[in-house]
PDB file of C-alpha atoms in Angstrom:
ATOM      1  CA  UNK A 356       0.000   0.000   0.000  1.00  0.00           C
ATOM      2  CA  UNK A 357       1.278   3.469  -0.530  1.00  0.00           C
ATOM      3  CA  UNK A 358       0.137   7.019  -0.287  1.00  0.00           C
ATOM      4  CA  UNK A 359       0.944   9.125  -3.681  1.00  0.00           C
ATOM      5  CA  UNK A 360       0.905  12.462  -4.707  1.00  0.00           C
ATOM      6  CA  UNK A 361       0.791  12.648  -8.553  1.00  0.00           C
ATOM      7  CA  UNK A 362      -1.565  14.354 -11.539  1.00  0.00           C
ATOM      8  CA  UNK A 363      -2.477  10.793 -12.275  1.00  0.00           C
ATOM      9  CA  UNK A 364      -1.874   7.043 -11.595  1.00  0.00           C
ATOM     10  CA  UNK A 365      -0.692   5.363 -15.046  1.00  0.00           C
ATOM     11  CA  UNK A 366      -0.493   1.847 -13.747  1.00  0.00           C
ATOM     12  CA  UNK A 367      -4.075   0.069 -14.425  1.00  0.00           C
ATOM     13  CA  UNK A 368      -2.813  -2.952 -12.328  1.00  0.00           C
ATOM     14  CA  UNK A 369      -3.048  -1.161  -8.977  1.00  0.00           C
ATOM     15  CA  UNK A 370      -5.929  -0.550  -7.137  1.00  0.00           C
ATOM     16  CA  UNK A 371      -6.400   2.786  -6.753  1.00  0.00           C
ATOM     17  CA  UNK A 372      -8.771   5.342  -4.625  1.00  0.00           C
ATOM     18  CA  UNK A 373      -8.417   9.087  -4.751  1.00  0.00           C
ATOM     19  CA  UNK A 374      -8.740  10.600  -1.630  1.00  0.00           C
ATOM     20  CA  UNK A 375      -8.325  14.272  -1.933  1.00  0.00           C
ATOM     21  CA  UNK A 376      -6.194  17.100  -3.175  1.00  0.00           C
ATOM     22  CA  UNK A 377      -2.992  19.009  -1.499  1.00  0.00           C
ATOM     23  CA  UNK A 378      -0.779  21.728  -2.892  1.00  0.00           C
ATOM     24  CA  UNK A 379       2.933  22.390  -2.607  1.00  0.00           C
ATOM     25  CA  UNK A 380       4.880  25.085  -1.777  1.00  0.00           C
ATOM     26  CA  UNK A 381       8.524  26.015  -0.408  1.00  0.00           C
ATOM     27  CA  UNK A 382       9.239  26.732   3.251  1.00  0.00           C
ATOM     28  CA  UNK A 383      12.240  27.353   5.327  1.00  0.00           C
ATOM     29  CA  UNK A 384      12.928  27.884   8.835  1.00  0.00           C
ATOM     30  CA  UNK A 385      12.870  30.917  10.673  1.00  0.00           C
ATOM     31  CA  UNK A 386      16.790  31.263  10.881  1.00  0.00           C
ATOM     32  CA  UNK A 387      17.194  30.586   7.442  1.00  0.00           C
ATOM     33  CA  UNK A 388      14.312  33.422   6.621  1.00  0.00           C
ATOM     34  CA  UNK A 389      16.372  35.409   9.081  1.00  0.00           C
ATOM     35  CA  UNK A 390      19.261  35.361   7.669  1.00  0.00           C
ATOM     36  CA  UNK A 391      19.015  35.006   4.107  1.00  0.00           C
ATOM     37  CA  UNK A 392      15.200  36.592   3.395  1.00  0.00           C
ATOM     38  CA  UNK A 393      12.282  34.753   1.565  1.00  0.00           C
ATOM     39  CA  UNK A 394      11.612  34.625  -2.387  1.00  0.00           C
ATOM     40  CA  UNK A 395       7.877  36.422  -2.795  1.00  0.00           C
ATOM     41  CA  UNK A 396       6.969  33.808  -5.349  1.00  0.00           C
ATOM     42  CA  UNK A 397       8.074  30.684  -7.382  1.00  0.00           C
ATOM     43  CA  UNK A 398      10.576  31.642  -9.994  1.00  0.00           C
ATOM     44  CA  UNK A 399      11.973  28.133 -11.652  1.00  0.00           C
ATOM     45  CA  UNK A 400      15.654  28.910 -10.434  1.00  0.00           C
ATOM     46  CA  UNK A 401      14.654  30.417  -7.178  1.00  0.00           C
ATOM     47  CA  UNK A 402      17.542  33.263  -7.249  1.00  0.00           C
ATOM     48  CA  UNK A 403      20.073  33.169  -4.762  1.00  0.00           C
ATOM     49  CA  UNK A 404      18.333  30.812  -2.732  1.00  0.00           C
ATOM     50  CA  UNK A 405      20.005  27.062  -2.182  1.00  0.00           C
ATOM     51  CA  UNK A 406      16.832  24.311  -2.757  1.00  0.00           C
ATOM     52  CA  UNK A 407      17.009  20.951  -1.380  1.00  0.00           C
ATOM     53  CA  UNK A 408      15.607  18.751  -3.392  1.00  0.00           C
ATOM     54  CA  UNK A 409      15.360  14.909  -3.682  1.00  0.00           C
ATOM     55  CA  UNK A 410      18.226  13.485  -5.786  1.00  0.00           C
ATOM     56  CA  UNK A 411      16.045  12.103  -8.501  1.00  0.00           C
ATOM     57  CA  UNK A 412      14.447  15.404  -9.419  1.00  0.00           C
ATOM     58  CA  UNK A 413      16.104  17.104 -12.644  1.00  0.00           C
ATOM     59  CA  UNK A 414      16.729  20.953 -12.565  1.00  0.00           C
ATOM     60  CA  UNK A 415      19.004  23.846 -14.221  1.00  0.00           C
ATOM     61  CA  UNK A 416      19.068  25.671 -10.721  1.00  0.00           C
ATOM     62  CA  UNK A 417      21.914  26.867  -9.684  1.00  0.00           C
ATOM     63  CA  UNK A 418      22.324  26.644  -6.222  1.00  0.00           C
ATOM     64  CA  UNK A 419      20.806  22.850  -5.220  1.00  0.00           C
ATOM     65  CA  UNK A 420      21.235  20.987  -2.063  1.00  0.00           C
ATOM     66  CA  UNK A 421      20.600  16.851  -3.357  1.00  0.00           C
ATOM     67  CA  UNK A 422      18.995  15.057  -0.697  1.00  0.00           C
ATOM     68  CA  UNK A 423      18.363  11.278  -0.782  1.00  0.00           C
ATOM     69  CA  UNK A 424      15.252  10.827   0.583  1.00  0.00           C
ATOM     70  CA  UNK A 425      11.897  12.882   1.843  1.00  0.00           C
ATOM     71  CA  UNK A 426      13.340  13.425   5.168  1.00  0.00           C
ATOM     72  CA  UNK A 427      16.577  14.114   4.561  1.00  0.00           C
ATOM     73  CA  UNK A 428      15.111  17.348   2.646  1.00  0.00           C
ATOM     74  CA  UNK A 429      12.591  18.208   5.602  1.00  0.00           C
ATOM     75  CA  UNK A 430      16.087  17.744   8.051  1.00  0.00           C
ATOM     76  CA  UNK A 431      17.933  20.399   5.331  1.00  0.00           C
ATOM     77  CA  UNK A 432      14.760  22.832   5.868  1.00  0.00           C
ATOM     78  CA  UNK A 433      14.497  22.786   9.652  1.00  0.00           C
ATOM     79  CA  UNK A 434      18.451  22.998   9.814  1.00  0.00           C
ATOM     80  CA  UNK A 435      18.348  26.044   7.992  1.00  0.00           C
ATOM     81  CA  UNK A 436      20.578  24.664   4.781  1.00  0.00           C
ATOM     82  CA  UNK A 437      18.049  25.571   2.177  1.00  0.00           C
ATOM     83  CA  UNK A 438      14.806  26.079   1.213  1.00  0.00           C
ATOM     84  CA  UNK A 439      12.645  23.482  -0.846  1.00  0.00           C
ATOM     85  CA  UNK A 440       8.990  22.193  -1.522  1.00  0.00           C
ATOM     86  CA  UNK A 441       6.998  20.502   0.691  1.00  0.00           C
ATOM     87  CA  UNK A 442       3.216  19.330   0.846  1.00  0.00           C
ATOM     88  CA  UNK A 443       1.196  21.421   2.732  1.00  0.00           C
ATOM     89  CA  UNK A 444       0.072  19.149   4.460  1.00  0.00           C
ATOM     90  CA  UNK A 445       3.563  18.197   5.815  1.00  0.00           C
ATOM     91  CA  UNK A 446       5.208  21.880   6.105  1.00  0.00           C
ATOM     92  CA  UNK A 447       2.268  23.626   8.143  1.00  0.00           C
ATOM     93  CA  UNK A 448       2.710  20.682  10.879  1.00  0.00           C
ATOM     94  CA  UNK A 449       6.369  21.561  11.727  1.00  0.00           C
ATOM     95  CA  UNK A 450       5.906  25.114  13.447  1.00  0.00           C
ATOM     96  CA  UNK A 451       9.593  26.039  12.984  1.00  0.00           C
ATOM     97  CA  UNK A 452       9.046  25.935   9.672  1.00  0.00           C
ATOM     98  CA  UNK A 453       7.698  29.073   7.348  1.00  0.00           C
ATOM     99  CA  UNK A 454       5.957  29.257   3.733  1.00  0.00           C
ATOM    100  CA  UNK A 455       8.177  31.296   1.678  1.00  0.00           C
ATOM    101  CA  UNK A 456       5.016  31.933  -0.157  1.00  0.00           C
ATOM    102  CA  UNK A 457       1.458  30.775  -1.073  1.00  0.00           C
ATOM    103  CA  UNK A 458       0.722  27.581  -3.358  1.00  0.00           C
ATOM    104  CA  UNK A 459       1.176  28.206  -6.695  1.00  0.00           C
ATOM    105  CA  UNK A 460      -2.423  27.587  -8.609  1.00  0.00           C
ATOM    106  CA  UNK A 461      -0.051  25.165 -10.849  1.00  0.00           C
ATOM    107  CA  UNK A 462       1.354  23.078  -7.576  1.00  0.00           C
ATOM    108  CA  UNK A 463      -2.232  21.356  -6.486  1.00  0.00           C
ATOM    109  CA  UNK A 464      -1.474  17.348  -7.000  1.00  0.00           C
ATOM    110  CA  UNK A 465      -4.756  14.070  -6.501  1.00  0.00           C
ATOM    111  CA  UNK A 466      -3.553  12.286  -3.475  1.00  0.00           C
ATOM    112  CA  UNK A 467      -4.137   8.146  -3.830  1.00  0.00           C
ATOM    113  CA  UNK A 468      -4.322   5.412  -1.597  1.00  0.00           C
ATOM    114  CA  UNK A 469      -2.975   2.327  -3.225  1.00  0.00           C
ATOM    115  CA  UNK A 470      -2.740  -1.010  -3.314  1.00  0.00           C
ATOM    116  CA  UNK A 471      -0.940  -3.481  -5.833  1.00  0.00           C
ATOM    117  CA  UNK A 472      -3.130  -6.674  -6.647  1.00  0.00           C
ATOM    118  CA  UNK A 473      -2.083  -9.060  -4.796  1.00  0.00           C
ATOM    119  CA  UNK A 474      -2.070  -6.673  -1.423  1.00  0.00           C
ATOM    120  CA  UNK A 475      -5.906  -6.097  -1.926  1.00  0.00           C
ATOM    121  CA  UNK A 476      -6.592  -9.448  -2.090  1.00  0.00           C
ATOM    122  CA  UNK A 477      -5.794  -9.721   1.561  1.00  0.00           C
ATOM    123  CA  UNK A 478      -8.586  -9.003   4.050  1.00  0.00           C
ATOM    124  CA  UNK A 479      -6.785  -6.532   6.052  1.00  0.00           C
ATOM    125  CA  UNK A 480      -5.474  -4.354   3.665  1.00  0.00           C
ATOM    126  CA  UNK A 481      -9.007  -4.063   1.829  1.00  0.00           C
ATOM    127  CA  UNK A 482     -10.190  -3.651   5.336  1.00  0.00           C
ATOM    128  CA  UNK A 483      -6.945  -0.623   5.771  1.00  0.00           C
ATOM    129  CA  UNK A 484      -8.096   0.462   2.499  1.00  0.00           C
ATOM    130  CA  UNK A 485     -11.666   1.046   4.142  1.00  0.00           C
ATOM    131  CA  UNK A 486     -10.940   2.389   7.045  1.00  0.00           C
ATOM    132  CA  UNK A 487      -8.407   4.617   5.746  1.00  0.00           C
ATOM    133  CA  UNK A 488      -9.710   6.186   3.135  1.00  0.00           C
ATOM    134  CA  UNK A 489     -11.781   8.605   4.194  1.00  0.00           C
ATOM    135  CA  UNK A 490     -10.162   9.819   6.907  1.00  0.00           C
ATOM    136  CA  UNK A 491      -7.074  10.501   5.383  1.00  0.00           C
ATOM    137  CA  UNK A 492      -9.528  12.380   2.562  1.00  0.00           C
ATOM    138  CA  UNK A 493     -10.779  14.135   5.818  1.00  0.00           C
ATOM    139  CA  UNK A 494      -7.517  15.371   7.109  1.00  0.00           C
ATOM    140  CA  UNK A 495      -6.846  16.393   3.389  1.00  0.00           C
ATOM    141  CA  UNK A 496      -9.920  18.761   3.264  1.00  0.00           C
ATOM    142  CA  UNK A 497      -9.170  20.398   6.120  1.00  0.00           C
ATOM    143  CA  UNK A 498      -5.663  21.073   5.608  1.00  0.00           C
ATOM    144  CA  UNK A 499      -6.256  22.134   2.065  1.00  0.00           C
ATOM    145  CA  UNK A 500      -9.139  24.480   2.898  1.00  0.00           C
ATOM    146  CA  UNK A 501      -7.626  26.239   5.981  1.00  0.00           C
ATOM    147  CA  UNK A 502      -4.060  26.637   4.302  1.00  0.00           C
ATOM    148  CA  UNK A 503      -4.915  27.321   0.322  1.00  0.00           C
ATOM    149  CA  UNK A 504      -6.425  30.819   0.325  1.00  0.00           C
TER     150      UNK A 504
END
């Protein structure tokens, strides 16, 4: 089972149930903000600023912190090493962190709850799957409605 944010889910095989909507945006923590200022909006190279992002993602920005893995690039935020993109979701919940600005209209992703075919055959994860389900699409409308303005 996995939880994925993505425009779409191209695999027919998996059994899939969209359960909401978040957006993204970039945050930073206070020091960093501090010390080095906030961009006002997403630009793709992001100035001056360094960006940690996961070491899979491609970009022609200039100043890029790699990090392997989701919280290795939430560690690189709240250590004040960079800015970088974050869920909403995820970023609001750690209160030493700041938005550097408001969701882009363009940065809204369909959150899924998954399952391959042979997982959903099992009793408890169809029984996860039903259980789940709406109350992470719960926690999703809340967060999306009381941070998206």
């Amino acid at each position: 089972m996995a939880l994925r944010m993505a425009p779409g889910i191209a695999d027919d095989r998996l059994v899939v149930r969209e359960v909401g909507e978040t957006a993204w945006t970039f945050y930073a923590s206070r020091a960093y903000a501090e010390k080095h200022g906030l961009p006002e909006s997403f630009v793709p190279d992001m100035g001056a600023h360094r960006v940690a992002l996961l070491s899979h993602i491609a970009t022609e920005r200039r100043h890029v912190l790699r990090c392997p893995g989701a919280n290795d690039v939430l560690m690189a935020l709240k250590t004040g090493q960079a800015i970088g993109p974050l869920p909403i979701f995820d970023g609001d919940a750690h209160g030493e962190l700041v938005r550097c600005f408001d969701p882009p209209e363009q940065s809204k992703l369909t959150v899924y709850l998954l399952a391959g075919p042979e997982a959903y055959r099992r009793p408890e994860v169809r029984a996860f799957l039903t259980f789940a389900a709406p109350r992470i699409a719960r926690n999703l409308r809340i967060s999306f409605t009381e941070a998206v303005p």
